[in-house]
Amino acid sequence: MAGVTGGEKTIDLRSDTVTRPTPGMRSAMAEAPVGDDVFGEDPTVERLERHVAGVLGKEAALYAPSGTMTNQIGVMVNTARADEILLHETSHIFNYEGGAPALLSGVQARQLSGEAGIISPDTLRAAVPPENIHFARPALLCLENTHNVSGGRIFPLQDFAAVAAEAHGLGLRVHLDSARLFNAAVATGVPASEWAEHADTVSVCSSKGLGAPVGSLLAGSEETIREARRARKALGGGMRQAGMIAAGSLYAFEHHVGRLAEDHARARRLAEGLAESGYEAMPPQTNIVLVRAERPADLTQALQREGVLVTPGGSGYVRLCTHLDVDDGDIEAAIRAAGRAVARSA
Ligand code: TLP
């Protein structure tokens, strides 16, 4: 919740990144044993990295400040300059990371299409050129689960395994941007490690639905993560007594995964309630509700006037996210507020 403005409570549904640390998380952070992590001496960071590597079934993991950094380190360690990465045209890595694959890794990106962020083996195969000096070398397939822009849609495990196998067969490596992997795991009952198994590098965030103030991890083989540690240092992401923040992330992984089911139930209720007021809301699979809008900026403003903060999407939608800081009462209040916005515009 953003707080109270003009006597009304503002309900912040812009993103699941807006949460504040809970009292339990804050005290875990305050009490965390720390050391200099660049010297490899922070016991809390080590614990977090071991925990996440274990949950994902990978040999090692690396803590970094953001999902953008773990994605970009994933691109760096899986490619060489002038290589090509293949990704979905609506992926976060392509659209929302400031052109970083070109900036940091010197690679070019080929955009692929497919429903809800899903890339099929056929689409991938057709996009990978034969060996020829004219072509950039295709090196890496980047996949996203859950897929943000399509409203937190889940990449079904079978489809994921099939396209990853195709990529490996074509000699590519696979990076998984799974800022919200645990949403997919909780919604389906499929362990996160089952998706991770098919990817060479996996990025997960503690700062989205899991409610930590900061922090993401990249997981992979020992060798890949050793390289990733060098890349993180070069990017300025080597942090010192990082256990202070890593404790928040560890707390998030240990205490806030199961409760994602509550966010999903609230997202379903939100979509239903909005539909009752005449909104065209997509039934969510996880914690993101997309509402169709001819003019997303106008709908965003109309809802803001009623005390509900949402994010305007580029392509005819606004996005509403449920998260740790909104409860059932907030969802009902948001539904009522959205109803008032409709009544005003009538
Ligand atoms: N997404 C943010 C915005 O950047 C759009 C949000 O509010 O959803 N991968 C995916 C799939 C993401 O959704 C995000 C954040 C990231 C990576 C980047 O994480 P951060 O913000 O930690 O760099």
mmCIF file of N, CA, C and O in Angstrom, residues 52-108:
data_model
loop_
_atom_site.group_PDB
_atom_site.id
_atom_site.type_symbol
_atom_site.label_atom_id
_atom_site.label_comp_id
_atom_site.label_asym_id
_atom_site.label_seq_id
_atom_site.Cartn_x
_atom_site.Cartn_y
_atom_site.Cartn_z
ATOM 1 N N VAL A 52 19.524 -20.825 -2.728
ATOM 2 C CA VAL A 52 18.875 -20.670 -4.039
ATOM 3 C C VAL A 52 19.410 -21.710 -5.025
ATOM 4 O O VAL A 52 18.639 -22.304 -5.791
ATOM 5 N N ALA A 53 20.729 -21.961 -5.001
ATOM 6 C CA ALA A 53 21.275 -23.004 -5.879
ATOM 7 C C ALA A 53 20.564 -24.330 -5.571
ATOM 8 O O ALA A 53 20.162 -25.058 -6.485
ATOM 9 N N GLY A 54 20.362 -24.633 -4.300
ATOM 10 C CA GLY A 54 19.707 -25.886 -3.901
ATOM 11 C C GLY A 54 18.268 -25.954 -4.399
ATOM 12 O O GLY A 54 17.844 -26.960 -4.986
ATOM 13 N N VAL A 55 17.532 -24.883 -4.192
ATOM 14 C CA VAL A 55 16.116 -24.868 -4.605
ATOM 15 C C VAL A 55 16.004 -25.043 -6.121
ATOM 16 O O VAL A 55 15.068 -25.677 -6.620
ATOM 17 N N LEU A 56 16.972 -24.486 -6.853
ATOM 18 C CA LEU A 56 16.910 -24.560 -8.319
ATOM 19 C C LEU A 56 17.623 -25.795 -8.872
ATOM 20 O O LEU A 56 17.632 -26.017 -10.086
ATOM 21 N N GLY A 57 18.248 -26.574 -8.000
ATOM 22 C CA GLY A 57 18.949 -27.780 -8.456
ATOM 23 C C GLY A 57 20.197 -27.466 -9.267
ATOM 24 O O GLY A 57 20.572 -28.239 -10.160
ATOM 25 N N LYS A 58 20.819 -26.337 -8.992
ATOM 26 C CA LYS A 58 22.041 -25.946 -9.719
ATOM 27 C C LYS A 58 23.248 -26.051 -8.789
ATOM 28 O O LYS A 58 23.114 -26.039 -7.565
ATOM 29 N N GLU A 59 24.437 -26.099 -9.372
ATOM 30 C CA GLU A 59 25.644 -26.242 -8.548
ATOM 31 C C GLU A 59 25.943 -24.991 -7.730
ATOM 32 O O GLU A 59 26.468 -25.072 -6.627
ATOM 33 N N ALA A 60 25.648 -23.831 -8.298
ATOM 34 C CA ALA A 60 26.056 -22.590 -7.631
ATOM 35 C C ALA A 60 25.105 -21.457 -8.002
ATOM 36 O O ALA A 60 24.339 -21.557 -8.963
ATOM 37 N N ALA A 61 25.170 -20.392 -7.190
ATOM 38 C CA ALA A 61 24.371 -19.196 -7.484
ATOM 39 C C ALA A 61 25.156 -17.968 -7.060
ATOM 40 O O ALA A 61 26.073 -18.054 -6.232
ATOM 41 N N LEU A 62 24.786 -16.833 -7.625
ATOM 42 C CA LEU A 62 25.476 -15.571 -7.376
ATOM 43 C C LEU A 62 24.442 -14.502 -7.055
ATOM 44 O O LEU A 62 23.473 -14.330 -7.793
ATOM 45 N N TYR A 63 24.683 -13.775 -5.962
ATOM 46 C CA TYR A 63 23.769 -12.701 -5.544
ATOM 47 C C TYR A 63 24.154 -11.403 -6.240
ATOM 48 O O TYR A 63 25.341 -11.065 -6.315
ATOM 49 N N ALA A 64 23.164 -10.674 -6.739
ATOM 50 C CA ALA A 64 23.430 -9.404 -7.425
ATOM 51 C C ALA A 64 22.321 -8.416 -7.077
ATOM 52 O O ALA A 64 21.269 -8.808 -6.572
ATOM 53 N N PRO A 65 22.553 -7.128 -7.351
ATOM 54 C CA PRO A 65 21.568 -6.128 -6.934
ATOM 55 C C PRO A 65 20.208 -6.228 -7.618
ATOM 56 O O PRO A 65 19.195 -5.861 -7.019
ATOM 57 N N SER A 66 20.169 -6.661 -8.871
ATOM 58 C CA SER A 66 18.881 -6.584 -9.579
ATOM 59 C C SER A 66 18.726 -7.701 -10.599
ATOM 60 O O SER A 66 19.709 -8.336 -11.010
ATOM 61 N N GLY A 67 17.480 -7.882 -11.026
ATOM 62 C CA GLY A 67 17.192 -8.866 -12.070
ATOM 63 C C GLY A 67 17.791 -8.441 -13.397
ATOM 64 O O GLY A 67 18.164 -9.283 -14.219
ATOM 65 N N THR A 68 17.865 -7.146 -13.619
ATOM 66 C CA THR A 68 18.510 -6.674 -14.844
ATOM 67 C C THR A 68 19.970 -7.120 -14.836
ATOM 68 O O THR A 68 20.492 -7.612 -15.853
ATOM 69 N N MET A 69 20.631 -6.982 -13.672
ATOM 70 C CA MET A 69 22.045 -7.385 -13.643
ATOM 71 C C MET A 69 22.208 -8.894 -13.800
ATOM 72 O O MET A 69 23.089 -9.346 -14.536
ATOM 73 N N THR A 70 21.364 -9.683 -13.145
ATOM 74 C CA THR A 70 21.536 -11.135 -13.292
ATOM 75 C C THR A 70 21.200 -11.582 -14.721
ATOM 76 O O THR A 70 21.859 -12.476 -15.264
ATOM 77 N N ASN A 71 20.213 -10.948 -15.344
ATOM 78 C CA ASN A 71 19.950 -11.281 -16.759
ATOM 79 C C ASN A 71 21.152 -10.916 -17.620
ATOM 80 O O ASN A 71 21.574 -11.690 -18.492
ATOM 81 N N GLN A 72 21.696 -9.742 -17.395
ATOM 82 C CA GLN A 72 22.786 -9.290 -18.268
ATOM 83 C C GLN A 72 24.067 -10.082 -18.023
ATOM 84 O O GLN A 72 24.829 -10.321 -18.953
ATOM 85 N N ILE A 73 24.285 -10.480 -16.781
ATOM 86 C CA ILE A 73 25.437 -11.367 -16.542
ATOM 87 C C ILE A 73 25.178 -12.699 -17.253
ATOM 88 O O ILE A 73 26.077 -13.287 -17.849
ATOM 89 N N GLY A 74 23.939 -13.149 -17.229
ATOM 90 C CA GLY A 74 23.580 -14.377 -17.955
ATOM 91 C C GLY A 74 23.905 -14.241 -19.434
ATOM 92 O O GLY A 74 24.461 -15.159 -20.055
ATOM 93 N N VAL A 75 23.582 -13.093 -20.020
ATOM 94 C CA VAL A 75 23.909 -12.873 -21.439
ATOM 95 C C VAL A 75 25.426 -12.858 -21.623
ATOM 96 O O VAL A 75 25.971 -13.506 -22.523
ATOM 97 N N MET A 76 26.124 -12.163 -20.734
ATOM 98 C CA MET A 76 27.594 -12.037 -20.872
ATOM 99 C C MET A 76 28.302 -13.380 -20.815
ATOM 100 O O MET A 76 29.193 -13.653 -21.612
ATOM 101 N N VAL A 77 27.916 -14.216 -19.845
ATOM 102 C CA VAL A 77 28.680 -15.454 -19.654
ATOM 103 C C VAL A 77 28.315 -16.529 -20.676
ATOM 104 O O VAL A 77 29.027 -17.525 -20.794
ATOM 105 N N ASN A 78 27.238 -16.317 -21.397
ATOM 106 C CA ASN A 78 26.813 -17.322 -22.373
ATOM 107 C C ASN A 78 27.121 -16.936 -23.816
ATOM 108 O O ASN A 78 26.701 -17.634 -24.747
ATOM 109 N N THR A 79 27.776 -15.785 -24.012
ATOM 110 C CA THR A 79 27.996 -15.299 -25.380
ATOM 111 C C THR A 79 29.406 -14.732 -25.538
ATOM 112 O O THR A 79 30.091 -14.472 -24.549
ATOM 113 N N ALA A 80 29.792 -14.490 -26.794
ATOM 114 C CA ALA A 80 31.001 -13.710 -27.106
ATOM 115 C C ALA A 80 30.555 -12.526 -27.968
ATOM 116 O O ALA A 80 29.451 -12.542 -28.530
ATOM 117 N N ARG A 81 31.394 -11.517 -28.083
ATOM 118 C CA ARG A 81 31.018 -10.326 -28.865
ATOM 119 C C ARG A 81 30.626 -10.727 -30.288
ATOM 120 O O ARG A 81 31.213 -11.635 -30.869
ATOM 121 N N ALA A 82 29.638 -10.030 -30.824
ATOM 122 C CA ALA A 82 29.120 -10.245 -32.181
ATOM 123 C C ALA A 82 28.299 -11.524 -32.335
ATOM 124 O O ALA A 82 27.866 -11.858 -33.432
ATOM 125 N N ASP A 83 28.067 -12.196 -31.221
ATOM 126 C CA ASP A 83 27.112 -13.316 -31.257
ATOM 127 C C ASP A 83 25.689 -12.765 -31.375
ATOM 128 O O ASP A 83 25.445 -11.563 -31.215
ATOM 129 N N GLU A 84 24.764 -13.695 -31.597
ATOM 130 C CA GLU A 84 23.351 -13.317 -31.612
ATOM 131 C C GLU A 84 22.628 -14.018 -30.467
ATOM 132 O O GLU A 84 22.865 -15.204 -30.207
ATOM 133 N N ILE A 85 21.763 -13.267 -29.798
ATOM 134 C CA ILE A 85 20.873 -13.900 -28.819
ATOM 135 C C ILE A 85 19.471 -13.901 -29.419
ATOM 136 O O ILE A 85 19.104 -12.994 -30.171
ATOM 137 N N LEU A 86 18.722 -14.945 -29.122
ATOM 138 C CA LEU A 86 17.355 -15.045 -29.651
ATOM 139 C C LEU A 86 16.407 -14.967 -28.470
ATOM 140 O O LEU A 86 16.609 -15.641 -27.442
ATOM 141 N N LEU A 87 15.414 -14.120 -28.602
ATOM 142 C CA LEU A 87 14.454 -13.950 -27.496
ATOM 143 C C LEU A 87 13.099 -13.511 -28.018
ATOM 144 O O LEU A 87 12.956 -13.133 -29.185
ATOM 145 N N HIS A 88 12.115 -13.560 -27.140
ATOM 146 C CA HIS A 88 10.761 -13.179 -27.562
ATOM 147 C C HIS A 88 10.671 -11.668 -27.755
ATOM 148 O O HIS A 88 11.290 -10.910 -26.999
ATOM 149 N N GLU A 89 9.882 -11.276 -28.759
ATOM 150 C CA GLU A 89 9.795 -9.837 -29.068
ATOM 151 C C GLU A 89 9.240 -9.021 -27.903
ATOM 152 O O GLU A 89 9.472 -7.814 -27.827
ATOM 153 N N THR A 90 8.520 -9.653 -26.982
ATOM 154 C CA THR A 90 7.992 -8.899 -25.834
ATOM 155 C C THR A 90 8.756 -9.216 -24.542
ATOM 156 O O THR A 90 8.251 -8.955 -23.453
ATOM 157 N N SER A 91 9.942 -9.775 -24.653
ATOM 158 C CA SER A 91 10.670 -10.160 -23.435
ATOM 159 C C SER A 91 11.187 -8.944 -22.682
ATOM 160 O O SER A 91 11.441 -7.879 -23.260
ATOM 161 N N HIS A 92 11.359 -9.137 -21.378
ATOM 162 C CA HIS A 92 11.918 -8.070 -20.547
ATOM 163 C C HIS A 92 13.324 -7.736 -20.998
ATOM 164 O O HIS A 92 13.698 -6.566 -21.110
ATOM 165 N N ILE A 93 14.138 -8.751 -21.288
ATOM 166 C CA ILE A 93 15.541 -8.505 -21.649
ATOM 167 C C ILE A 93 15.632 -7.614 -22.884
ATOM 168 O O ILE A 93 16.480 -6.737 -22.973
ATOM 169 N N PHE A 94 14.738 -7.824 -23.828
ATOM 170 C CA PHE A 94 14.802 -7.024 -25.054
ATOM 171 C C PHE A 94 14.204 -5.626 -24.855
ATOM 172 O O PHE A 94 14.730 -4.640 -25.360
ATOM 173 N N ASN A 95 13.105 -5.558 -24.097
ATOM 174 C CA ASN A 95 12.347 -4.300 -24.067
ATOM 175 C C ASN A 95 12.640 -3.378 -22.903
ATOM 176 O O ASN A 95 12.394 -2.183 -22.995
ATOM 177 N N TYR A 96 13.083 -3.926 -21.791
ATOM 178 C CA TYR A 96 13.116 -3.107 -20.563
ATOM 179 C C TYR A 96 14.474 -3.100 -19.877
ATOM 180 O O TYR A 96 14.548 -2.860 -18.672
ATOM 181 N N GLU A 97 15.529 -3.413 -20.597
ATOM 182 C CA GLU A 97 16.826 -3.425 -19.932
ATOM 183 C C GLU A 97 17.818 -2.489 -20.630
ATOM 184 O O GLU A 97 19.031 -2.701 -20.627
ATOM 185 N N GLY A 98 17.259 -1.414 -21.212
ATOM 186 C CA GLY A 98 18.087 -0.312 -21.689
ATOM 187 C C GLY A 98 19.063 -0.662 -22.801
ATOM 188 O O GLY A 98 20.111 -0.011 -22.926
ATOM 189 N N GLY A 99 18.749 -1.673 -23.579
ATOM 190 C CA GLY A 99 19.673 -2.039 -24.670
ATOM 191 C C GLY A 99 20.944 -2.682 -24.158
ATOM 192 O O GLY A 99 21.976 -2.721 -24.840
ATOM 193 N N ALA A 100 20.890 -3.215 -22.926
ATOM 194 C CA ALA A 100 22.109 -3.714 -22.277
ATOM 195 C C ALA A 100 22.809 -4.866 -23.000
ATOM 196 O O ALA A 100 24.041 -4.938 -22.942
ATOM 197 N N PRO A 101 22.103 -5.773 -23.701
ATOM 198 C CA PRO A 101 22.861 -6.821 -24.399
ATOM 199 C C PRO A 101 23.861 -6.239 -25.398
ATOM 200 O O PRO A 101 24.991 -6.717 -25.513
ATOM 201 N N ALA A 102 23.459 -5.148 -26.091
ATOM 202 C CA ALA A 102 24.380 -4.499 -27.023
ATOM 203 C C ALA A 102 25.446 -3.728 -26.256
ATOM 204 O O ALA A 102 26.632 -3.780 -26.568
ATOM 205 N N LEU A 103 25.013 -3.025 -25.223
ATOM 206 C CA LEU A 103 25.936 -2.175 -24.459
ATOM 207 C C LEU A 103 27.015 -2.993 -23.745
ATOM 208 O O LEU A 103 28.190 -2.663 -23.792
ATOM 209 N N LEU A 104 26.593 -4.057 -23.100
ATOM 210 C CA LEU A 104 27.521 -4.758 -22.193
ATOM 211 C C LEU A 104 28.178 -5.974 -22.830
ATOM 212 O O LEU A 104 29.309 -6.305 -22.504
ATOM 213 N N SER A 105 27.443 -6.681 -23.683
ATOM 214 C CA SER A 105 27.975 -7.929 -24.229
ATOM 215 C C SER A 105 28.333 -7.817 -25.700
ATOM 216 O O SER A 105 28.915 -8.745 -26.264
ATOM 217 N N GLY A 106 27.936 -6.726 -26.352
ATOM 218 C CA GLY A 106 28.247 -6.553 -27.768
ATOM 219 C C GLY A 106 27.577 -7.599 -28.635
ATOM 220 O O GLY A 106 28.129 -8.042 -29.643
ATOM 221 N N VAL A 107 26.356 -8.003 -28.248
ATOM 222 C CA VAL A 107 25.635 -8.998 -29.049
ATOM 223 C C VAL A 107 24.437 -8.334 -29.716
ATOM 224 O O VAL A 107 23.976 -7.276 -29.281
ATOM 225 N N GLN A 108 23.949 -8.962 -30.771
ATOM 226 C CA GLN A 108 22.708 -8.472 -31.380
ATOM 227 C C GLN A 108 21.584 -9.420 -31.009
ATOM 228 O O GLN A 108 21.819 -10.603 -30.722
#
